[in-house]
PDB file of C-alpha atoms and ligand atoms in Angstrom:
ATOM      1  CA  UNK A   1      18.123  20.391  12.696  1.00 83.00           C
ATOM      2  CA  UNK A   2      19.982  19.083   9.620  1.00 93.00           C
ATOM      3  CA  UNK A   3      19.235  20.600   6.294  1.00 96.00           C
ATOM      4  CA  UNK A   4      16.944  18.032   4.012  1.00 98.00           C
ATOM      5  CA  UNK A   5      18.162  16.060   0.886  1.00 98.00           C
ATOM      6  CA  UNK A   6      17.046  15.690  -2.175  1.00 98.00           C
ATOM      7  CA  UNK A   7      15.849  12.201  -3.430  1.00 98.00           C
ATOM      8  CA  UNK A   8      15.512  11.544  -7.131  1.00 98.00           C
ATOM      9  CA  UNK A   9      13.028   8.921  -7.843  1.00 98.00           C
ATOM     10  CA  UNK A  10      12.893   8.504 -11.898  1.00 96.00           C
ATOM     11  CA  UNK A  11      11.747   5.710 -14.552  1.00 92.00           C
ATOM     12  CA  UNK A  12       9.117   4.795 -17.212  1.00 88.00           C
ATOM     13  CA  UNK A  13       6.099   6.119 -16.958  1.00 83.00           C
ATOM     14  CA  UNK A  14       4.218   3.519 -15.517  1.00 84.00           C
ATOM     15  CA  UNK A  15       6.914   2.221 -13.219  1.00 87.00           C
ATOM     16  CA  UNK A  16       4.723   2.648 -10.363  1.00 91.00           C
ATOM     17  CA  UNK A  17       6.745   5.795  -9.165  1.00 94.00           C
ATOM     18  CA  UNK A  18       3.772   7.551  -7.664  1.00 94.00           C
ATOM     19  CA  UNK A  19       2.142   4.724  -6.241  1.00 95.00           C
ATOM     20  CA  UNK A  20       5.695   4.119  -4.333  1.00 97.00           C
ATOM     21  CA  UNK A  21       6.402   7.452  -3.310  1.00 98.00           C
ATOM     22  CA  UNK A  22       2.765   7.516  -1.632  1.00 97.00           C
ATOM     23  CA  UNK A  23       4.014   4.900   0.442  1.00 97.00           C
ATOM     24  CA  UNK A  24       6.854   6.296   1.321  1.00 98.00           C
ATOM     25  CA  UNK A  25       5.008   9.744   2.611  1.00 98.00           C
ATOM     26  CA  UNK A  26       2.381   7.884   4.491  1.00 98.00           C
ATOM     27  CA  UNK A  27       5.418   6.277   6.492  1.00 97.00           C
ATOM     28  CA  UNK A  28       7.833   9.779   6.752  1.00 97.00           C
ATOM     29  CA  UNK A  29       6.290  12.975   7.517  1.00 95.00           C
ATOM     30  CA  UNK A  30       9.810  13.970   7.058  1.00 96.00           C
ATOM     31  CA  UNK A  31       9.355  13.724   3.095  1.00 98.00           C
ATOM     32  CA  UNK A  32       8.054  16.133   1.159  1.00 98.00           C
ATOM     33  CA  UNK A  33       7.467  15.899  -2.904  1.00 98.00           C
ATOM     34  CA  UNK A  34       7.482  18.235  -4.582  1.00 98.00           C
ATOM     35  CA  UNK A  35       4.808  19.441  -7.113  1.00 98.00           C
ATOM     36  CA  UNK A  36       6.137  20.248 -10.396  1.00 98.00           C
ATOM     37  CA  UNK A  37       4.959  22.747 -12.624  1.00 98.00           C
ATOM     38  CA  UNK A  38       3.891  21.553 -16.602  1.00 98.00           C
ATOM     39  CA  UNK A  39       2.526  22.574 -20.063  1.00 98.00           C
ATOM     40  CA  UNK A  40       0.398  19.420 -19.858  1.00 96.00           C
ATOM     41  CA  UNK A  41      -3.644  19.764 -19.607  1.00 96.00           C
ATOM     42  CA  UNK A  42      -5.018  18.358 -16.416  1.00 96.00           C
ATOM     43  CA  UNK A  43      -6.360  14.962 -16.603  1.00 92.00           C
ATOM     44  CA  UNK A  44     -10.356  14.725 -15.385  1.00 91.00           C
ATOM     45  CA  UNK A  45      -9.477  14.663 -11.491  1.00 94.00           C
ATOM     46  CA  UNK A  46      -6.603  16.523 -11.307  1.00 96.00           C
ATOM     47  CA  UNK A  47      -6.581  20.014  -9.599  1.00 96.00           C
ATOM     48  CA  UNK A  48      -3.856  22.937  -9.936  1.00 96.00           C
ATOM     49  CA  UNK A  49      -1.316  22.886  -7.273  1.00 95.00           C
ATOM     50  CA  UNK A  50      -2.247  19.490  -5.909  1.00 95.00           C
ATOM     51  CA  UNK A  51      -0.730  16.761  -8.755  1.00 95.00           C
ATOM     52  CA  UNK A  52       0.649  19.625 -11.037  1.00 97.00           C
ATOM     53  CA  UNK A  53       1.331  23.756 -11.127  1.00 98.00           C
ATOM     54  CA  UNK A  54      -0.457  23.565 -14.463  1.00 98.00           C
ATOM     55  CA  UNK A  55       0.703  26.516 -17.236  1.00 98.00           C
ATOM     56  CA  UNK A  56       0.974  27.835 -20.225  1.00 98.00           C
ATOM     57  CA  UNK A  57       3.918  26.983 -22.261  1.00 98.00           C
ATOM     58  CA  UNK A  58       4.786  30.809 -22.697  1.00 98.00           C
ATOM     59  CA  UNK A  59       5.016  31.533 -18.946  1.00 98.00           C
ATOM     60  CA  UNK A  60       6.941  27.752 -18.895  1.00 98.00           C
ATOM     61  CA  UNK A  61       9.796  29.256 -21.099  1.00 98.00           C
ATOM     62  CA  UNK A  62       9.620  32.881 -19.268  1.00 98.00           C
ATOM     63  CA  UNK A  63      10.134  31.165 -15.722  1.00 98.00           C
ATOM     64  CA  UNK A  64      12.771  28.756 -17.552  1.00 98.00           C
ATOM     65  CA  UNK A  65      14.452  31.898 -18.812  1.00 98.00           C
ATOM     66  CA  UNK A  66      14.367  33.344 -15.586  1.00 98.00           C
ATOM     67  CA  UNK A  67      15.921  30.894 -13.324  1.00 98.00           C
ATOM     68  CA  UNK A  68      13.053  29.178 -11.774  1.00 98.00           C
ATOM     69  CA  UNK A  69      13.841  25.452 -12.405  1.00 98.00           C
ATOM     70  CA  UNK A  70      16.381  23.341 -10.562  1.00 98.00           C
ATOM     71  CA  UNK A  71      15.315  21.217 -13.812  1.00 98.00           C
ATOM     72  CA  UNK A  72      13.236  20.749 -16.487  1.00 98.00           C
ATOM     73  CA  UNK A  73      12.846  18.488 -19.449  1.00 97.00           C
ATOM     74  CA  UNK A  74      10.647  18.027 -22.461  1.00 95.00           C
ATOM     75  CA  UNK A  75       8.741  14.667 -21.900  1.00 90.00           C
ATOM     76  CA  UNK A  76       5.887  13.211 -24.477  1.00 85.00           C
ATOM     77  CA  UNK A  77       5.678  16.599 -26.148  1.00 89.00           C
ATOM     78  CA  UNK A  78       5.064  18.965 -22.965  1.00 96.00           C
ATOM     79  CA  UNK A  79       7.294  21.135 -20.746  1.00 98.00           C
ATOM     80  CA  UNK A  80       7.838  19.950 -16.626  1.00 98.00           C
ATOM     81  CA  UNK A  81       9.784  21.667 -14.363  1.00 98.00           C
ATOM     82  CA  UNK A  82      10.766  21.511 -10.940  1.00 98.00           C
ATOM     83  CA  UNK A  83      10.394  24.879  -9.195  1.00 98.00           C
ATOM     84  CA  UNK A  84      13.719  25.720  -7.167  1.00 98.00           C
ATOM     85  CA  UNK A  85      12.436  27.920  -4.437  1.00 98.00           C
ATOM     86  CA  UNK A  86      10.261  25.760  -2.745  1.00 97.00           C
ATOM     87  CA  UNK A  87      12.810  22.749  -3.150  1.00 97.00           C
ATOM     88  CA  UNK A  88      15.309  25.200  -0.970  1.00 97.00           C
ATOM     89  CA  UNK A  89      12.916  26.241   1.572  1.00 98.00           C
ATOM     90  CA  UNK A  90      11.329  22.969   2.213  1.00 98.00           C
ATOM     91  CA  UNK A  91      14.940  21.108   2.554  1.00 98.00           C
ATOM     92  CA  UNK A  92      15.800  24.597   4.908  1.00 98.00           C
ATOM     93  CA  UNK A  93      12.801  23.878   7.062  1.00 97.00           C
ATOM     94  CA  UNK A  94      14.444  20.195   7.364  1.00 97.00           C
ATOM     95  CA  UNK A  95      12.632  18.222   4.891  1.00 98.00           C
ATOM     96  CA  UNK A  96      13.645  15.964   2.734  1.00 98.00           C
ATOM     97  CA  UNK A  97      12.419  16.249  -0.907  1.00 98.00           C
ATOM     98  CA  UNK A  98      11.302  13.726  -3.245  1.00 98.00           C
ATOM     99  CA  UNK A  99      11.155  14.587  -6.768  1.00 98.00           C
ATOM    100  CA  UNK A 100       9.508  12.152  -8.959  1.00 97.00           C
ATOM    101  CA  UNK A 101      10.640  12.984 -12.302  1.00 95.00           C
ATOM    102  CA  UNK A 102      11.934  11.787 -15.899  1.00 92.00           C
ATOM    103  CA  UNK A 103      15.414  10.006 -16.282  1.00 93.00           C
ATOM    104  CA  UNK A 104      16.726  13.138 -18.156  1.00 94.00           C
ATOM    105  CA  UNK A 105      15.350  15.509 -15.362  1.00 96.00           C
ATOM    106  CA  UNK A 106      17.734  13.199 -13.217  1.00 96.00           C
ATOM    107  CA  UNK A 107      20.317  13.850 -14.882  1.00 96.00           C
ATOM    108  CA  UNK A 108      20.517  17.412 -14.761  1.00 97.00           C
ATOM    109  CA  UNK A 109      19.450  17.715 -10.920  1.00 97.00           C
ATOM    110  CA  UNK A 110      22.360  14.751 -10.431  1.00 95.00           C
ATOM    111  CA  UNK A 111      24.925  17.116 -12.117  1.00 95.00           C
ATOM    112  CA  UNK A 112      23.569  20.397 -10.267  1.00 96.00           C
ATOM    113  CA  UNK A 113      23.298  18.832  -7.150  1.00 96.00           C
ATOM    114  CA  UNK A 114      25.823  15.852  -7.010  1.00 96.00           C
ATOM    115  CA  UNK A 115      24.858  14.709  -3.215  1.00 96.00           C
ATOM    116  CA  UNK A 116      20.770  13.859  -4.521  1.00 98.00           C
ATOM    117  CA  UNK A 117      20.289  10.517  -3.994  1.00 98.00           C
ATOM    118  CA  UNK A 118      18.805   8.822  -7.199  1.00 98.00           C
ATOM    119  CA  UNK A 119      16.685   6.414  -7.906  1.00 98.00           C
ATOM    120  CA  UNK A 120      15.263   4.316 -10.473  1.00 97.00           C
ATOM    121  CA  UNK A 121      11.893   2.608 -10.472  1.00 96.00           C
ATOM    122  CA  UNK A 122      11.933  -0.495 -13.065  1.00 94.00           C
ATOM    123  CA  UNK A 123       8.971  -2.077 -14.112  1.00 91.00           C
ATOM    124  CA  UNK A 124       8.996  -5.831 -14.553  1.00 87.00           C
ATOM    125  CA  UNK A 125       9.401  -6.135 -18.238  1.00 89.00           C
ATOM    126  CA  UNK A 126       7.695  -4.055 -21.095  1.00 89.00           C
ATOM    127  CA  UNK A 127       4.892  -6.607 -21.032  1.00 91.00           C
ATOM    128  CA  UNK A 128       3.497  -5.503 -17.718  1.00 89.00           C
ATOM    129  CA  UNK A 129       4.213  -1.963 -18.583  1.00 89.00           C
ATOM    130  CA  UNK A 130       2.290  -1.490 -21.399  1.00 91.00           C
ATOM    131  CA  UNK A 131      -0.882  -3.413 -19.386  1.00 90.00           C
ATOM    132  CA  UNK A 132      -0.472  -0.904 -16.510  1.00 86.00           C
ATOM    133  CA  UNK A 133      -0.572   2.195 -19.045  1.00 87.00           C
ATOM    134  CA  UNK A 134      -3.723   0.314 -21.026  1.00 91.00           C
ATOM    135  CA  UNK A 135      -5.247  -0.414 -17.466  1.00 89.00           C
ATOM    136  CA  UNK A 136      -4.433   2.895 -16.282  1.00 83.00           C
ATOM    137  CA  UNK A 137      -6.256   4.928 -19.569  1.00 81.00           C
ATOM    138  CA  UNK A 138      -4.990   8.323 -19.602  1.00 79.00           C
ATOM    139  CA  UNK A 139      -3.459   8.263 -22.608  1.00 81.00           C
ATOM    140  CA  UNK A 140      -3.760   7.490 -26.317  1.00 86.00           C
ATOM    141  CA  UNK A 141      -2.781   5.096 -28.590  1.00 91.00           C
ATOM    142  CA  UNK A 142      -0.040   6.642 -29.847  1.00 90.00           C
ATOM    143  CA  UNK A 143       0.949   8.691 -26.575  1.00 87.00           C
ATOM    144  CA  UNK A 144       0.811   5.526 -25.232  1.00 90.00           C
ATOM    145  CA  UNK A 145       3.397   3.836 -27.748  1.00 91.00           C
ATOM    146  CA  UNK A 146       5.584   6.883 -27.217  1.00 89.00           C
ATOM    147  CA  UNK A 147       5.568   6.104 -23.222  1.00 87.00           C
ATOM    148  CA  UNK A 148       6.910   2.648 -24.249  1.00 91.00           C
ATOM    149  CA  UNK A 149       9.394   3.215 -26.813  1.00 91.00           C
ATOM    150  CA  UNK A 150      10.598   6.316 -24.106  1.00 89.00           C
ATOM    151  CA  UNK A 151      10.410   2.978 -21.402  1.00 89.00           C
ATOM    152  CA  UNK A 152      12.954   1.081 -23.572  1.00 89.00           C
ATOM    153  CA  UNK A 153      15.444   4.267 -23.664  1.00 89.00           C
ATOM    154  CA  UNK A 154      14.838   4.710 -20.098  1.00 89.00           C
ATOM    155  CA  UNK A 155      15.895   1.462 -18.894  1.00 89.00           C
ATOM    156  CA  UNK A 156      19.400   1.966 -20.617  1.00 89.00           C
ATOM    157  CA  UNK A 157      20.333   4.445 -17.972  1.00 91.00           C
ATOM    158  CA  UNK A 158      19.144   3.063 -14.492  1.00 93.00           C
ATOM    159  CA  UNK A 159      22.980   2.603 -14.461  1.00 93.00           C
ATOM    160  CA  UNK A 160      23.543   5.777 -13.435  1.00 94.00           C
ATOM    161  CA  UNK A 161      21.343   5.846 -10.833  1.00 97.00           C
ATOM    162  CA  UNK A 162      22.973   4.793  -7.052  1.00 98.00           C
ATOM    163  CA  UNK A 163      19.674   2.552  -6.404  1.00 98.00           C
ATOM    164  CA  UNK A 164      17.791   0.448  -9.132  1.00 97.00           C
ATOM    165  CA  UNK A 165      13.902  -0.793  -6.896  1.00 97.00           C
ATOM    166  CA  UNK A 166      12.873  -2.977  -9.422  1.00 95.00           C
ATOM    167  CA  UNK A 167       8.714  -2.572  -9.017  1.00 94.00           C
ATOM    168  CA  UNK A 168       7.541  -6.392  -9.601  1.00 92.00           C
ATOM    169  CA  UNK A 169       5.776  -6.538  -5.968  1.00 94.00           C
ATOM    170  CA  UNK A 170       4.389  -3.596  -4.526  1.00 94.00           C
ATOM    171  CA  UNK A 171       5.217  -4.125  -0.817  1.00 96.00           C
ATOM    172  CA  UNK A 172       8.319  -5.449  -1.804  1.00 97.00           C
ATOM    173  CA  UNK A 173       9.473  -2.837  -3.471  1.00 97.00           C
ATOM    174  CA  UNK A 174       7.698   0.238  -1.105  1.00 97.00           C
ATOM    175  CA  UNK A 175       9.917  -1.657   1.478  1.00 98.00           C
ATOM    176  CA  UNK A 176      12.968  -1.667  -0.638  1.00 98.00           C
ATOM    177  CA  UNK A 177      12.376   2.389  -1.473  1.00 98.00           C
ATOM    178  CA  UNK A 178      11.552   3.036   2.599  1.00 98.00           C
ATOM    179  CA  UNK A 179      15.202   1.294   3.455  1.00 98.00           C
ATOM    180  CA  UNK A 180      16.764   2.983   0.839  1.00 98.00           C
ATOM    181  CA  UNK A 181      15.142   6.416   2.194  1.00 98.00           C
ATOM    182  CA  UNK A 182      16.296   5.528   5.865  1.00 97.00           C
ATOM    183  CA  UNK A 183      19.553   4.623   4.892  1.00 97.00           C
ATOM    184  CA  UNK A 184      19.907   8.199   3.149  1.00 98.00           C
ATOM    185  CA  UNK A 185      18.112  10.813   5.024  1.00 98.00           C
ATOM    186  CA  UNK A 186      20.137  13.005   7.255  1.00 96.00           C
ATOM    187  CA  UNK A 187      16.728  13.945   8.997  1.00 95.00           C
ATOM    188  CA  UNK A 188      15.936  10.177   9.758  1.00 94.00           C
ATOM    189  CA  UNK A 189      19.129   9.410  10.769  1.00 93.00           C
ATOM    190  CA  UNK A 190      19.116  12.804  13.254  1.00 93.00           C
ATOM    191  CA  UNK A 191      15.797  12.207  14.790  1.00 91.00           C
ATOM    192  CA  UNK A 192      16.834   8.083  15.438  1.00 90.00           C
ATOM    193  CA  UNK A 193      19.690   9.952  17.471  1.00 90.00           C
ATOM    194  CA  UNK A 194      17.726  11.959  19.212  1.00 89.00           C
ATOM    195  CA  UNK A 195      15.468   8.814  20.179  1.00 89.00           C
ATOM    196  CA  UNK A 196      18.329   7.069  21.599  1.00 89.00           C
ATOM    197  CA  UNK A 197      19.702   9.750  24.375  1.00 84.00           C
TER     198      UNK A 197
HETATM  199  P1  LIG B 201       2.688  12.599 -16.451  1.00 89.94           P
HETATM  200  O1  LIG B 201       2.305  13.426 -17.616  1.00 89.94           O
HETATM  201  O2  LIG B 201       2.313  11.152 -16.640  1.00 89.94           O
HETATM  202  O3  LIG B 201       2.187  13.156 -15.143  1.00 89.94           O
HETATM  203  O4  LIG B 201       4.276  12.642 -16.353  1.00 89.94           O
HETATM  204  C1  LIG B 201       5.068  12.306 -17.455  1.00 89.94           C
HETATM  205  C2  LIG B 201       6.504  12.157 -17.051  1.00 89.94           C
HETATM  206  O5  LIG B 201       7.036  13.437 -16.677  1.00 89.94           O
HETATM  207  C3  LIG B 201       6.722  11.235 -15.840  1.00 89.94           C
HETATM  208  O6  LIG B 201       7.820  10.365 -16.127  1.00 89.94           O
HETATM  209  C4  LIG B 201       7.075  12.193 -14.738  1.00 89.94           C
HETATM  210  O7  LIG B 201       7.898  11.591 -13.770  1.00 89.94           O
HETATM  211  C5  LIG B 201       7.805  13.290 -15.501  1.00 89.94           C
HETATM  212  N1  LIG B 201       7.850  14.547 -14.749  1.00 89.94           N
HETATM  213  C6  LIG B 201       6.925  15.054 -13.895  1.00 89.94           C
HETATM  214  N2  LIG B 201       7.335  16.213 -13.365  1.00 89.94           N
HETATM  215  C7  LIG B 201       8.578  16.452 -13.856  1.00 89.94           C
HETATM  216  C8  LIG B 201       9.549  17.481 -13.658  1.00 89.94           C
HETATM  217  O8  LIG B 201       9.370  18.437 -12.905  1.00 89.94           O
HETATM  218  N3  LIG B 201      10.705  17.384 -14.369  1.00 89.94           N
HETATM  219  C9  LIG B 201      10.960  16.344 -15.211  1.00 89.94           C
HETATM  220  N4  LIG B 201      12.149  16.325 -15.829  1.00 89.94           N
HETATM  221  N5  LIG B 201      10.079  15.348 -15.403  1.00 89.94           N
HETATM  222  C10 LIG B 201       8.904  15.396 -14.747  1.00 89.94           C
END
């Protein structure tokens, strides 16, 4: 059984990153994301250990200190991180992991871990973004205006990324992420092997 990889998927908030990646788990059971751990308060819905590992900034900066992130980033004022250990043992067990982060999170895991696969979820134009985030209401005015002014900033660096899915259809582009995922996954790419003897 080959080990897992990593898969980066970053971009604005509002991109459509999570509604993407959902797709992309219904198809695989060979994906697994991973659940980040954050300073943020839980939005009405949201549950600890399901959408977040949600914490106080002070044991954010003690597991920081101690090792525990293969990343983590400032973003809109509040601390995320994605917790190392379980990223090793899930890609050990032969999974690969998605990690649906921030462009700078990217970055770093692209620099720590040059063999990721990243990629960048673009929204149509700033236009559509900023009526997803009004649509979506989690946020306030001016979080909200920080999301877009971070969207403009964002969109400089999908250059770096190997893969730019730029989200103006949903199917399109949750068929454009799957191929992508195929194309990269060691474990996809083992078990077709298997298939064929
Ligand atoms: P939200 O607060 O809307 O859930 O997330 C805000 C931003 O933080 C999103 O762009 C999301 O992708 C990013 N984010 C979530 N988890 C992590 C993480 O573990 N590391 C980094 N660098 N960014 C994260």
């Amino acid at each position: 059984m080959p080990q897992g990889r990593l898969f980066v998927v970053a971009g604005p908030s509002g991109a459509g990153k999570g509604t993407l990646i959902k797709e992309l788990l219904s198809r695989y059971p060979q994906a697994w994301l991973s659940v980040s751990t954050t300073t943020r308060k839980p939005r009405s819905g949201e549950k600890h250990g399901v959408q977040y590992h949600f914490i106080t900034e002070e044991e954010f900066r003690d597991m920081a200190r101690g090792g525990a992130f293969l990343e983590w980033e400032e973003v809109h004022g509040n601390m995320y991180g994605t917790p190392l250990e379980m990223v090793k043992e899930k890609r050990s067990q032969g999974k690969d992991v998605i990690l649906e982060i921030d462009v700078k999170g990217a970055g770093q895991v692209r620099s720590r871990e040059p063999e990721a696969v990243a990629i960048f979820v673009q929204p149509p134009s700033i236009e559509i973004l900023e009526e997803r985030l009004r649509g979506r209401a989690t946020e306030g005015e001016e979080e909200l205006q920080e999301r877009l002014s971070n969207a403009l900033k964002e969109s400089l660096e999908k250059d770096d990324f190997d893969y730019v899915v730029l989200n103006d259809d949903l199917d399109r582009a949750a068929h454009k992420l799957c191929a992508i995922y195929e194309m990269e996954s060691p474990v996809v790419k083992a078990a077709k092997k298997e298939n064929r003897r």
